[in-house]
CSV table of C-alpha atoms in Angstrom, one decimal:
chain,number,residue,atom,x,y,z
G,1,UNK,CA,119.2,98.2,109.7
G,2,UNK,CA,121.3,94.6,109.5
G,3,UNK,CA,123.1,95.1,113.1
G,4,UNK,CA,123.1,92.3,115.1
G,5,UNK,CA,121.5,92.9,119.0
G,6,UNK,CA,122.2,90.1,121.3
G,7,UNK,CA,120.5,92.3,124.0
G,8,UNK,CA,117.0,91.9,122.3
G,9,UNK,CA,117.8,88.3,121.8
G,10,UNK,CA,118.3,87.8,125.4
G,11,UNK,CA,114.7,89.0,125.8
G,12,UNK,CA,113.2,86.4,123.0
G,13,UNK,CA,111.6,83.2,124.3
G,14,UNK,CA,113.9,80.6,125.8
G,15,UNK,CA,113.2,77.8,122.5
G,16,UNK,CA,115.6,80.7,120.5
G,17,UNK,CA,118.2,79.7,123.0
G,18,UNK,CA,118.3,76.5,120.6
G,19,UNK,CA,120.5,77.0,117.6
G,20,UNK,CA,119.0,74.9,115.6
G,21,UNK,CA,115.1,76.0,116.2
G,22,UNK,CA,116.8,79.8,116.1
G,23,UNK,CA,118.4,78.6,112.5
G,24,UNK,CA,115.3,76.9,111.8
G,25,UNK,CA,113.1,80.2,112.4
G,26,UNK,CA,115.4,82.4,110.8
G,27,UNK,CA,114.5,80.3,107.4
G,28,UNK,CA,110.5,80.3,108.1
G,29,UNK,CA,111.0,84.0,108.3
G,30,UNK,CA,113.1,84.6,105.1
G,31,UNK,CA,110.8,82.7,103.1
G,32,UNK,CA,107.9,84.5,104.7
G,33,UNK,CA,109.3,88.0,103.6
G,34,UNK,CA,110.8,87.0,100.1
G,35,UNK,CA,107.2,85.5,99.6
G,36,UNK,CA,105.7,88.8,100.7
G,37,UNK,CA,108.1,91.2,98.8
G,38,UNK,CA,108.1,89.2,95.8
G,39,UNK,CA,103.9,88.7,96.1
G,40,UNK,CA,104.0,92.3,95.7
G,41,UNK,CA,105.9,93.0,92.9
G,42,UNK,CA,104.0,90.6,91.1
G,43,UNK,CA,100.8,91.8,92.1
G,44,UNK,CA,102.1,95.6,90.9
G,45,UNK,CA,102.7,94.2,87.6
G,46,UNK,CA,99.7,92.4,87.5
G,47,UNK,CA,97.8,95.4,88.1
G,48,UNK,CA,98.4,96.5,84.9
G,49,UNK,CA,96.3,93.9,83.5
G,50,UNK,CA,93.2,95.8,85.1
G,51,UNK,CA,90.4,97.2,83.1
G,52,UNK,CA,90.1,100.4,85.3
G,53,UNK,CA,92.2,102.9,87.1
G,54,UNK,CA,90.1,101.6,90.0
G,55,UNK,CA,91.0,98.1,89.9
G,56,UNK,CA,94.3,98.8,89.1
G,57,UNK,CA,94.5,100.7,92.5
G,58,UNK,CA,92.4,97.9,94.5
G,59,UNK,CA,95.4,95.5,93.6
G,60,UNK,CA,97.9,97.7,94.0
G,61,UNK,CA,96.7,98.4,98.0
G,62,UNK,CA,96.5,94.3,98.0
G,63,UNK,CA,100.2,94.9,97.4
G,64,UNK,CA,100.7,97.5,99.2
G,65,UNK,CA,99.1,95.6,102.3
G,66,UNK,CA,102.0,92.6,101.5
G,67,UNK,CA,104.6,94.9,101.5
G,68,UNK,CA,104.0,96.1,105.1
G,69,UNK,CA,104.7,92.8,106.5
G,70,UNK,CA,108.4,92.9,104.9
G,71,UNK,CA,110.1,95.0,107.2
G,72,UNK,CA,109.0,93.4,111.0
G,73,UNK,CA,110.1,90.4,109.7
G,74,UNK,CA,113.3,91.6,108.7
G,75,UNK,CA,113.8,93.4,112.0
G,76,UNK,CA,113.3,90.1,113.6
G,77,UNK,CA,115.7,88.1,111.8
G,78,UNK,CA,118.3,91.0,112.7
G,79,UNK,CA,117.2,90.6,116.3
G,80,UNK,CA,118.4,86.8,115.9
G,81,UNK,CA,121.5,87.8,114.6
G,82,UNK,CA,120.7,86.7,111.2
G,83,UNK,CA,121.6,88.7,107.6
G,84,UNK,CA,117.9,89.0,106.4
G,85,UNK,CA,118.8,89.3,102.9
G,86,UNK,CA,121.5,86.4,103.1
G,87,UNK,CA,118.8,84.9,104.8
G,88,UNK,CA,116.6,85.4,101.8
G,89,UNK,CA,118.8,84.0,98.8
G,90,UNK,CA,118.1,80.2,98.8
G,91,UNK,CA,114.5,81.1,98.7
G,92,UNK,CA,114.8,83.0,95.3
G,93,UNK,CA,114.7,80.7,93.0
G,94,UNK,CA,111.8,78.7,94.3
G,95,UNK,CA,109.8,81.5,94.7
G,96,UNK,CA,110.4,83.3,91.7
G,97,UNK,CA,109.8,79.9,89.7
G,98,UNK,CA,106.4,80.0,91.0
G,99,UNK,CA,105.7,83.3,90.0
G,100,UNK,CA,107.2,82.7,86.6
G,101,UNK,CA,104.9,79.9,85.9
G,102,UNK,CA,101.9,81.4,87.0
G,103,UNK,CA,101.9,84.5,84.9
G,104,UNK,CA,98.5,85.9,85.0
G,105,UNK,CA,97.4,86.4,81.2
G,106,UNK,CA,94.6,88.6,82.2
G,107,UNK,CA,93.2,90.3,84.4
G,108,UNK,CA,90.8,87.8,85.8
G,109,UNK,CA,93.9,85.4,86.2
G,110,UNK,CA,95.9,88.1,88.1
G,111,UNK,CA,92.5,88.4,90.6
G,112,UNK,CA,92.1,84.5,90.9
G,113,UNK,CA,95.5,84.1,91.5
G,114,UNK,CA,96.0,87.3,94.2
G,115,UNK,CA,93.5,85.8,95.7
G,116,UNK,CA,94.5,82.2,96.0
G,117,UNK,CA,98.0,82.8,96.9
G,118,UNK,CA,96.9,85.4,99.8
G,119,UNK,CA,94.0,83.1,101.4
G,120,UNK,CA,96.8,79.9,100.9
G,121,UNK,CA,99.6,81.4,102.5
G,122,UNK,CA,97.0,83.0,105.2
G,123,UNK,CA,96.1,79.0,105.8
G,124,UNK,CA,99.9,78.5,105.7
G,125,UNK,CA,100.5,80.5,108.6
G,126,UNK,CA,97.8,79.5,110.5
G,127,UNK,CA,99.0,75.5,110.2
G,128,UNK,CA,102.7,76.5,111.3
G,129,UNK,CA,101.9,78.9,114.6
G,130,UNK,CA,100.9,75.8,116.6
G,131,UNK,CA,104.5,75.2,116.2
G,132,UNK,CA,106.3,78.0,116.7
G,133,UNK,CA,107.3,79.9,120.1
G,134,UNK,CA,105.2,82.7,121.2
G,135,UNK,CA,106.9,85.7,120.0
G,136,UNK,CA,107.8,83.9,116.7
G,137,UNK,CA,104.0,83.0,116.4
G,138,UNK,CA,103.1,86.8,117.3
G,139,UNK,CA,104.6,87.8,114.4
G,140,UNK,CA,103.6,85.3,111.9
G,141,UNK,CA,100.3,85.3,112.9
G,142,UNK,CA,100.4,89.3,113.2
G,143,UNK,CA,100.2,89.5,109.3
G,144,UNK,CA,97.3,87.0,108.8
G,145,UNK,CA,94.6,89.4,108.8
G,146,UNK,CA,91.6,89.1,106.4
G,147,UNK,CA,92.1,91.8,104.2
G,148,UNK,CA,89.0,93.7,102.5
G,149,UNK,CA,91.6,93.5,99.7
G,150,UNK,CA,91.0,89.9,99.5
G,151,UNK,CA,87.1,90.2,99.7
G,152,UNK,CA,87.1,92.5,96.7
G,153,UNK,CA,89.0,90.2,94.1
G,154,UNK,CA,86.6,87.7,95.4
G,155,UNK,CA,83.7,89.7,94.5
G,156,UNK,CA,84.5,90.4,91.3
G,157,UNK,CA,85.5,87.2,90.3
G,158,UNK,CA,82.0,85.6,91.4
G,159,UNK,CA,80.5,88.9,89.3
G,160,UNK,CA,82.4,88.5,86.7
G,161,UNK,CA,81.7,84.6,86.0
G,162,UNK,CA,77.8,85.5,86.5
G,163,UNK,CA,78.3,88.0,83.7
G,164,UNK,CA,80.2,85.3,81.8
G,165,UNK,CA,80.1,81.6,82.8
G,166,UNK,CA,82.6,79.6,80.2
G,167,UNK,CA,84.8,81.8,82.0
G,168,UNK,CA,84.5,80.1,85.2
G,169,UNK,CA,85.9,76.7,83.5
G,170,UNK,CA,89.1,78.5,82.5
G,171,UNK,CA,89.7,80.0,86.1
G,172,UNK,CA,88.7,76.7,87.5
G,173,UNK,CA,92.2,75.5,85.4
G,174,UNK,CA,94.1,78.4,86.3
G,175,UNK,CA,93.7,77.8,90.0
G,176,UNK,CA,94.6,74.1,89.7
G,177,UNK,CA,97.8,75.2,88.2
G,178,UNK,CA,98.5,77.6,90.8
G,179,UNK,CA,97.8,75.0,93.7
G,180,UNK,CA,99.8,72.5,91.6
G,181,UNK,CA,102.9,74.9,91.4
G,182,UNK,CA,102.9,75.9,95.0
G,183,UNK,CA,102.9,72.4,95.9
G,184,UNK,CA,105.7,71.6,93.7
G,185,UNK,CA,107.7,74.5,94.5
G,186,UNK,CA,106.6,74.1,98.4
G,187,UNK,CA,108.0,70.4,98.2
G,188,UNK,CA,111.4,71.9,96.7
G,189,UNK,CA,111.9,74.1,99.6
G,190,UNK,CA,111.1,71.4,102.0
G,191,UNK,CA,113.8,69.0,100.1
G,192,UNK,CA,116.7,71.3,100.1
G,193,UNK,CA,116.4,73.5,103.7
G,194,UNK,CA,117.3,70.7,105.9
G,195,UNK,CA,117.3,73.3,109.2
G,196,UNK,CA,113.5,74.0,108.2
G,197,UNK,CA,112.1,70.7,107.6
G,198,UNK,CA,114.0,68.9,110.7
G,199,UNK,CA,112.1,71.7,112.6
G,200,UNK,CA,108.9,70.8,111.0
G,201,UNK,CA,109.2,67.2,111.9
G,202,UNK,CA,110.1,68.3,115.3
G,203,UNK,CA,113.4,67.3,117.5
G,204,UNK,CA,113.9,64.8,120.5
G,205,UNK,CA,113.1,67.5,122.6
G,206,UNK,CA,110.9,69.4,120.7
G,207,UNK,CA,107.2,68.4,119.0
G,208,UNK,CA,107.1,68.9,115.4
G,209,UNK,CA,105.6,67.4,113.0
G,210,UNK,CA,106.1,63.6,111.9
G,211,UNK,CA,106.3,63.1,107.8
G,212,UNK,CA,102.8,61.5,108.3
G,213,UNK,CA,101.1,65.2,110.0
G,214,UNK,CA,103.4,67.1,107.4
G,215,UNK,CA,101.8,65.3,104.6
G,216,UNK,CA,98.2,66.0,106.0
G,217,UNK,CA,99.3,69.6,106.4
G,218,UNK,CA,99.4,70.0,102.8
G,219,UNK,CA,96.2,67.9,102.2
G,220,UNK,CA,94.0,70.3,105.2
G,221,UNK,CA,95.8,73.0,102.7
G,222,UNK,CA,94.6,71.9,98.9
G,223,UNK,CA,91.0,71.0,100.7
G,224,UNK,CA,90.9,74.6,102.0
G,225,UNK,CA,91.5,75.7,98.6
G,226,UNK,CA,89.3,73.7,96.7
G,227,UNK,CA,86.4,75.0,99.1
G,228,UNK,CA,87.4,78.9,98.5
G,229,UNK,CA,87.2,77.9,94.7
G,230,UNK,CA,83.8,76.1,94.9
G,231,UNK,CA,83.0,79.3,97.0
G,232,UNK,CA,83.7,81.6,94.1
G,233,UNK,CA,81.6,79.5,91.4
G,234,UNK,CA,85.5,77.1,90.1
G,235,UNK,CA,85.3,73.3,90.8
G,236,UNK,CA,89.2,73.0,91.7
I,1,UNK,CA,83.7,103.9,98.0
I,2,UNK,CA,82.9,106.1,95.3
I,3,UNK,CA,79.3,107.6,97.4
I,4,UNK,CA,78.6,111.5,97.6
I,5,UNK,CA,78.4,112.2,101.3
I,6,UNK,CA,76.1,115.5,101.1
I,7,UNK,CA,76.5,115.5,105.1
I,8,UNK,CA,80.3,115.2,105.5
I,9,UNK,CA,80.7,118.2,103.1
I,10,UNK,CA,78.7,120.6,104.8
I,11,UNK,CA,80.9,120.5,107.7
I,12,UNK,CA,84.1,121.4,105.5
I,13,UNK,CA,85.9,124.7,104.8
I,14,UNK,CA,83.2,127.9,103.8
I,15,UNK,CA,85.8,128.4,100.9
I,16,UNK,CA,84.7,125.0,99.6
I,17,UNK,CA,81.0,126.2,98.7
I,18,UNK,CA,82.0,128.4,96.2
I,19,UNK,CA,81.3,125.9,93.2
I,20,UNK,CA,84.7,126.9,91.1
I,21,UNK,CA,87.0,126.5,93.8
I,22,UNK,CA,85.8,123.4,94.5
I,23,UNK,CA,86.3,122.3,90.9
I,24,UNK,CA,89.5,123.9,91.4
I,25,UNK,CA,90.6,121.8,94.2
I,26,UNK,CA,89.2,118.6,93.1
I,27,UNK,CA,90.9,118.9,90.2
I,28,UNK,CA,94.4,119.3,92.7
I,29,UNK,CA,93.9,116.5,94.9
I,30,UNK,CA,92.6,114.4,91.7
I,31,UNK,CA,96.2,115.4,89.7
I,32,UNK,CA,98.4,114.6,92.9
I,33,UNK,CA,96.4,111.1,93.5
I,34,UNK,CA,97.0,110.0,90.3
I,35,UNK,CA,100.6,111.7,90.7
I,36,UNK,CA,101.1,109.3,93.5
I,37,UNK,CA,100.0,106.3,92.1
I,38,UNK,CA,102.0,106.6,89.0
I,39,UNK,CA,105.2,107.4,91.1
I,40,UNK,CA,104.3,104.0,93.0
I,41,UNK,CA,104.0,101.9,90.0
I,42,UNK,CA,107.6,103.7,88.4
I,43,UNK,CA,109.0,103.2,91.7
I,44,UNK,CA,108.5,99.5,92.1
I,45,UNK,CA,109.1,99.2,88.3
I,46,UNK,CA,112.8,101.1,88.6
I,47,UNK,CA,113.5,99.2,91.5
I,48,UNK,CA,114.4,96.1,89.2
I,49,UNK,CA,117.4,97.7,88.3
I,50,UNK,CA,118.5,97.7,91.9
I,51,UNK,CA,121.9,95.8,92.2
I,52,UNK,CA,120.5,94.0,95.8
I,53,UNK,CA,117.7,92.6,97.2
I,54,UNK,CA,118.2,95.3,100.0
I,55,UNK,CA,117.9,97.9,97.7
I,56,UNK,CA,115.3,96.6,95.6
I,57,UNK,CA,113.6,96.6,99.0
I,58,UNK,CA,113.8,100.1,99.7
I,59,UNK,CA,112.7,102.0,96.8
I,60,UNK,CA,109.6,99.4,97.2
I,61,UNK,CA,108.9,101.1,100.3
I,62,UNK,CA,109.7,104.2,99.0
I,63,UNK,CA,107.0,103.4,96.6
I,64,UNK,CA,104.5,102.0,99.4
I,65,UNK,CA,105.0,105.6,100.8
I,66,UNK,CA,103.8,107.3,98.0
I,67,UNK,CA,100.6,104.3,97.5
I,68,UNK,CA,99.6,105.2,100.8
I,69,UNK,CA,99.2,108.5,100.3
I,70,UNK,CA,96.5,108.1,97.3
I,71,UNK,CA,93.3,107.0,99.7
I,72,UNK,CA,92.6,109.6,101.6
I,73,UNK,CA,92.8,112.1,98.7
I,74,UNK,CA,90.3,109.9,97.3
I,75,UNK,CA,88.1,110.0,100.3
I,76,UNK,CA,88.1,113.5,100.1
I,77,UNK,CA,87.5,114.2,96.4
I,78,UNK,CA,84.7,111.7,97.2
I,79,UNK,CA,83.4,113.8,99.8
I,80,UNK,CA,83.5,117.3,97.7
I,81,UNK,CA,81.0,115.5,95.2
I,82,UNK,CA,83.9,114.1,92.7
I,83,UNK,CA,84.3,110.6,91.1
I,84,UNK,CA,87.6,110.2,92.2
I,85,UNK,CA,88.7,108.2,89.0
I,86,UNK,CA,87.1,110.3,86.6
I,87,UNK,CA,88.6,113.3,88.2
I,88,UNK,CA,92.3,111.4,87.8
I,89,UNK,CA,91.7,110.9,84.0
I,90,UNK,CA,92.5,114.2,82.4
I,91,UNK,CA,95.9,113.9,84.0
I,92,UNK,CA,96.8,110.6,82.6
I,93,UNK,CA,98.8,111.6,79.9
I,94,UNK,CA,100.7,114.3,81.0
I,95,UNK,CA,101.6,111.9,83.7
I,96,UNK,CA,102.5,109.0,81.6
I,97,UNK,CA,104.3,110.8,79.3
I,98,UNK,CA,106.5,112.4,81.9
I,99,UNK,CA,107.0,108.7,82.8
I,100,UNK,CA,107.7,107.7,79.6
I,101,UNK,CA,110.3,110.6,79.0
I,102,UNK,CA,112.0,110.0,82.1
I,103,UNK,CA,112.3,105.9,82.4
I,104,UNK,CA,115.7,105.4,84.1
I,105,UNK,CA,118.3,103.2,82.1
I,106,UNK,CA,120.2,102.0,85.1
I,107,UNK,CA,119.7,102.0,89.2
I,108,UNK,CA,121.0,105.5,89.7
I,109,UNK,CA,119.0,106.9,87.4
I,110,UNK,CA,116.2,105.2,88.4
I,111,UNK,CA,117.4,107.0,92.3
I,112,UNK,CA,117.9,110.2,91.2
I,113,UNK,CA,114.5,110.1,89.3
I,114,UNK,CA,113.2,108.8,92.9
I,115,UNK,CA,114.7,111.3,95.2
I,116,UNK,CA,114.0,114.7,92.6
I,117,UNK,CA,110.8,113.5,92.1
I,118,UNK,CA,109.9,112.9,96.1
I,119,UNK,CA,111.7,115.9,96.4
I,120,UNK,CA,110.0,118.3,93.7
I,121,UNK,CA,106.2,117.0,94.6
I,122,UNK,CA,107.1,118.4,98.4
I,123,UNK,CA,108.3,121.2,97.2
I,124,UNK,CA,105.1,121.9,95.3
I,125,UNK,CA,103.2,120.8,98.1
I,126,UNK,CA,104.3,123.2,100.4
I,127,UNK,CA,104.1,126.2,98.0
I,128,UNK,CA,100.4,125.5,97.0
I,129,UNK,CA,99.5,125.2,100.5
I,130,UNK,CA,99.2,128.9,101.4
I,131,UNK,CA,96.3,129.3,98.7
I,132,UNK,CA,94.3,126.7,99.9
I,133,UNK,CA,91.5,126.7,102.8
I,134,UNK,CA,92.7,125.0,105.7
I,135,UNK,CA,90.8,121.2,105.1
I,136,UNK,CA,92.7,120.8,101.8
I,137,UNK,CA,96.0,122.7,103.5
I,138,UNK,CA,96.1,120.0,106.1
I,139,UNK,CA,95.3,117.4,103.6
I,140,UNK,CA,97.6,117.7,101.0
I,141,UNK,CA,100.3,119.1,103.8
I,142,UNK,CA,100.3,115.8,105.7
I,143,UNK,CA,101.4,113.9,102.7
I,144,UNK,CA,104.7,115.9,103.1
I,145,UNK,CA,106.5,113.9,105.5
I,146,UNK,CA,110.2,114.3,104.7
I,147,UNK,CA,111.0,110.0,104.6
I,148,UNK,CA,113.9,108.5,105.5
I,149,UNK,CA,113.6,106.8,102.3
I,150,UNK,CA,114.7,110.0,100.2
I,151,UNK,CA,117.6,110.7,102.4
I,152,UNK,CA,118.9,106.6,101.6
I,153,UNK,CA,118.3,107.8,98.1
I,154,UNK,CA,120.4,110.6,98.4
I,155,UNK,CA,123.1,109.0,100.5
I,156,UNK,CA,123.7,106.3,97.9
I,157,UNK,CA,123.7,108.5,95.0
I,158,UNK,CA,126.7,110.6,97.2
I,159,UNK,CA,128.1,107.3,97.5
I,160,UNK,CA,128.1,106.2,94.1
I,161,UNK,CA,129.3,109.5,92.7
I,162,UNK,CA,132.5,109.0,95.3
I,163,UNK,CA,133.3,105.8,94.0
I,164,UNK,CA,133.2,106.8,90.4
I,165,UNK,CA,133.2,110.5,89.6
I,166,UNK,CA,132.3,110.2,85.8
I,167,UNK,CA,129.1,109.3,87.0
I,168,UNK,CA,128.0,112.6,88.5
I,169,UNK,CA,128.7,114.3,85.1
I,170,UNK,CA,125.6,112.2,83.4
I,171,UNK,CA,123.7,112.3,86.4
I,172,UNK,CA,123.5,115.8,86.5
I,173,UNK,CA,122.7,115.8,82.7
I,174,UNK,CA,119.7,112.9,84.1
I,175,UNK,CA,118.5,115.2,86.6
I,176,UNK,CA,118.1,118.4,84.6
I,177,UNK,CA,116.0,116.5,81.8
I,178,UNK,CA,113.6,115.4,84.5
I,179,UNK,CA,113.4,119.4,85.8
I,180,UNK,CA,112.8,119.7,82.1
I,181,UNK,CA,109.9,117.0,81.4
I,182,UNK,CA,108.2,117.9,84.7
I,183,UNK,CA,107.9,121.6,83.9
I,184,UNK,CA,106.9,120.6,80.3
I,185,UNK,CA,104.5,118.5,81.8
I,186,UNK,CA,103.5,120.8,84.5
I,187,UNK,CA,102.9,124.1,81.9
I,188,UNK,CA,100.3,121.0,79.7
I,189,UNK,CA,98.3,120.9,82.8
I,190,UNK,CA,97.9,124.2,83.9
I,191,UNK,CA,97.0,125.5,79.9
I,192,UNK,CA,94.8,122.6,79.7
I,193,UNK,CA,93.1,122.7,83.3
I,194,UNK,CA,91.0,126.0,83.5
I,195,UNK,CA,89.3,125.3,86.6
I,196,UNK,CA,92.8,124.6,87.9
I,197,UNK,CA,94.5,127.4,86.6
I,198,UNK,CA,91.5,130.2,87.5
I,199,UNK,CA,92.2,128.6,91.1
I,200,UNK,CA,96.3,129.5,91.1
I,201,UNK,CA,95.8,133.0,89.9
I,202,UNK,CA,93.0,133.8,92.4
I,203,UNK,CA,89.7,135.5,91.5
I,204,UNK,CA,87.9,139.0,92.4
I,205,UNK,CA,86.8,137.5,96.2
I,206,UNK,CA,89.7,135.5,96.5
I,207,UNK,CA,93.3,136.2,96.6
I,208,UNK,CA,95.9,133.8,94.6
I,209,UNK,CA,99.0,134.0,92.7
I,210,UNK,CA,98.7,136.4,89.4
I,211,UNK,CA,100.5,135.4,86.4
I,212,UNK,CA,104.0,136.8,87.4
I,213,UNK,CA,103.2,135.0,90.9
I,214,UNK,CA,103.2,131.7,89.3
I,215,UNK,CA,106.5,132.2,87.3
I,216,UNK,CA,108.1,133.2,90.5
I,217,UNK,CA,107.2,129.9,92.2
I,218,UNK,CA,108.0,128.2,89.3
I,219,UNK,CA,111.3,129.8,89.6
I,220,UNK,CA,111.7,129.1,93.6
I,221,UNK,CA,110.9,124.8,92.4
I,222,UNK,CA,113.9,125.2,89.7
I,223,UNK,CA,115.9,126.6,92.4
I,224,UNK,CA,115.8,124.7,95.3
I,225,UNK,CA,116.0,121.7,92.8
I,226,UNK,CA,119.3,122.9,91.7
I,227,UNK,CA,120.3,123.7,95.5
I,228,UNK,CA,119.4,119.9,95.8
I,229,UNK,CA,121.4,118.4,93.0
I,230,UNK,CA,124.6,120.3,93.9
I,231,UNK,CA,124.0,118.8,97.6
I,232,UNK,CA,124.2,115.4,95.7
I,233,UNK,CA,127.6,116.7,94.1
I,234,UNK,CA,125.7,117.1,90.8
I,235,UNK,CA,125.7,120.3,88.9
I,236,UNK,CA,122.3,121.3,87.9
């Protein structure tokens, strides 16, 4: 499963010919499939939180759906002769901060949450294609597909503050806190993977990013989610 | 999700318009849903003990397996005129409880309990098939896929055992007290299921296993279980 195939490589647009652009999307990917794999285990625990074997099931197949994207994006870091699971270490921490800090203490908080980190890293992947070579974009792209997963915890949420408005105030918090800690743990990943953020910014020979579009990335990002939360009934 | 489709049943099985074995066999598609989804959330559960990311990985997907496997019995239950969820609730706790009885205290527990499980549910699978009309045959039959993800189970197990030979003595002690909970387990449902039970031992139109019948395929899953642990270098 971890072998190396410079044949397939040889196939893969010319940009991955680059080291550093290969190094650079070697780390987008490893953060895409710790994100994933560790979206789902939280979102299995959190599942527990439901109030009926069918919720429980609905946010288990929301898992389920995140799981699935794992393993192509492991293949592909193979393909470019990385070790997917090296690749994934320096991405624990930051990730698994965030999901330690945004604990869902209910049920509700496990939807709102489910919900905000799949539509925000949906948006995520959207912003980074127009940056990426074809066959990297394929793939990234590939797993942003609205789920009916992600409908569903945004239907009950909206029914469940119409049964119960004061409740809508406390979510609106919650979400803030999730934004605020992706940010924050976003930012931390940026500071210490130099091979990803000098491919953000771009290369002499390469567009990228400047700081300046990086930093309205991440404000077209917390707008997006501050319209899905007014859409669900939450001033964010 | 949960709609009666008056329509789609007509076109099913004759056998299934015989209002008792219909109980009967939503009653066995309703035990192996919930079956499934417990495995899935003991799966990804036990597969915090794994000592890599790579294997924490694969019993995840060893678990998605088993998720996916829960919707289309669902579907059908649906289709016969069941509530899917309502049907899953009488076999809650003797589910659970074999959970409880059987949570693994380290990673090879935690395989063995994956690969005897996977393996025992197949097992049952394929021996309940021959009483069943063909729609639920090819239902329940497809689930029985042999995955690659058992046979990684079972090669790391071997593995394991090679490296440190005490091991196999308490993993054989592991796997016979799972034999033991399931059948404990298995006798609770069939004593408290009558619909179920009517259904294995057949009726006056309909053949099925008599008592004697059921003791021998009991017999045949102890069996082949112990044919599977001795494969594994465990005595069962």
């Amino acid at each position: 499963m971890a072998e190396s195939d410079g044949a397939a490589t040889a196939e893969l647009s010319v940009a991955l010919s680059d080291p550093a652009y290969r190094e650079a999307v070697v780390d987008l990917l490893a953060v895409i499939a710790y994100g994933e794999l560790s979206a789902f285990e939280r979102l299995v625990e959190d599942a527990k939180l439901a109030p009926s074997l069918e919720d429980r099931l609905a946010l288990a197949q929301m898992a389920g759906a995140e799981l699935a994207k794992v393993q192509p994006l492991i293949d592909r870091i193979t393909q470019l002769g990385g070790d997917p699971f090296a690749s994934m270490a320096p991405f624990h921490e930051a990730l698994d901060e965030f999901h330690a800090h945004t604990a869902p203490s209910d049920w509700y908080e496990g939807l709102v949450k489910a919900y905000v980190g799949d539509s925000l890293t949906r948006d995520f992947y959207r912003e980074i294609a127009a940056y990426l070579d074809a066959d990297t974009r394929d793939l990234v792209v590939s797993s942003v597909v609205e789920g009916q997963h992600a409908a569903l915890a945004a239907d009950r949420i909206r029914a469940a503050i119409a049964a119960d408005p004061p409740l809508g105030g406390r979510l609106a918090l919650w979400g803030r806190r999730i934004m605020g800690e992706a940010l924050t743990q976003a930012q931390r990943v940026a500071a210490e993977r130099d091979a990803l953020t000098a491919f953000l910014v771009g290369g002499v020979d390469r567009p990228g990013m400047d700081l300046a579009a990086l930093g309205r990335m991440f404000t077209r990002l917390t707008e997006r989610h501050s319209e899905r939360m007014s859409e669900l009934g939450l001033d964010a």
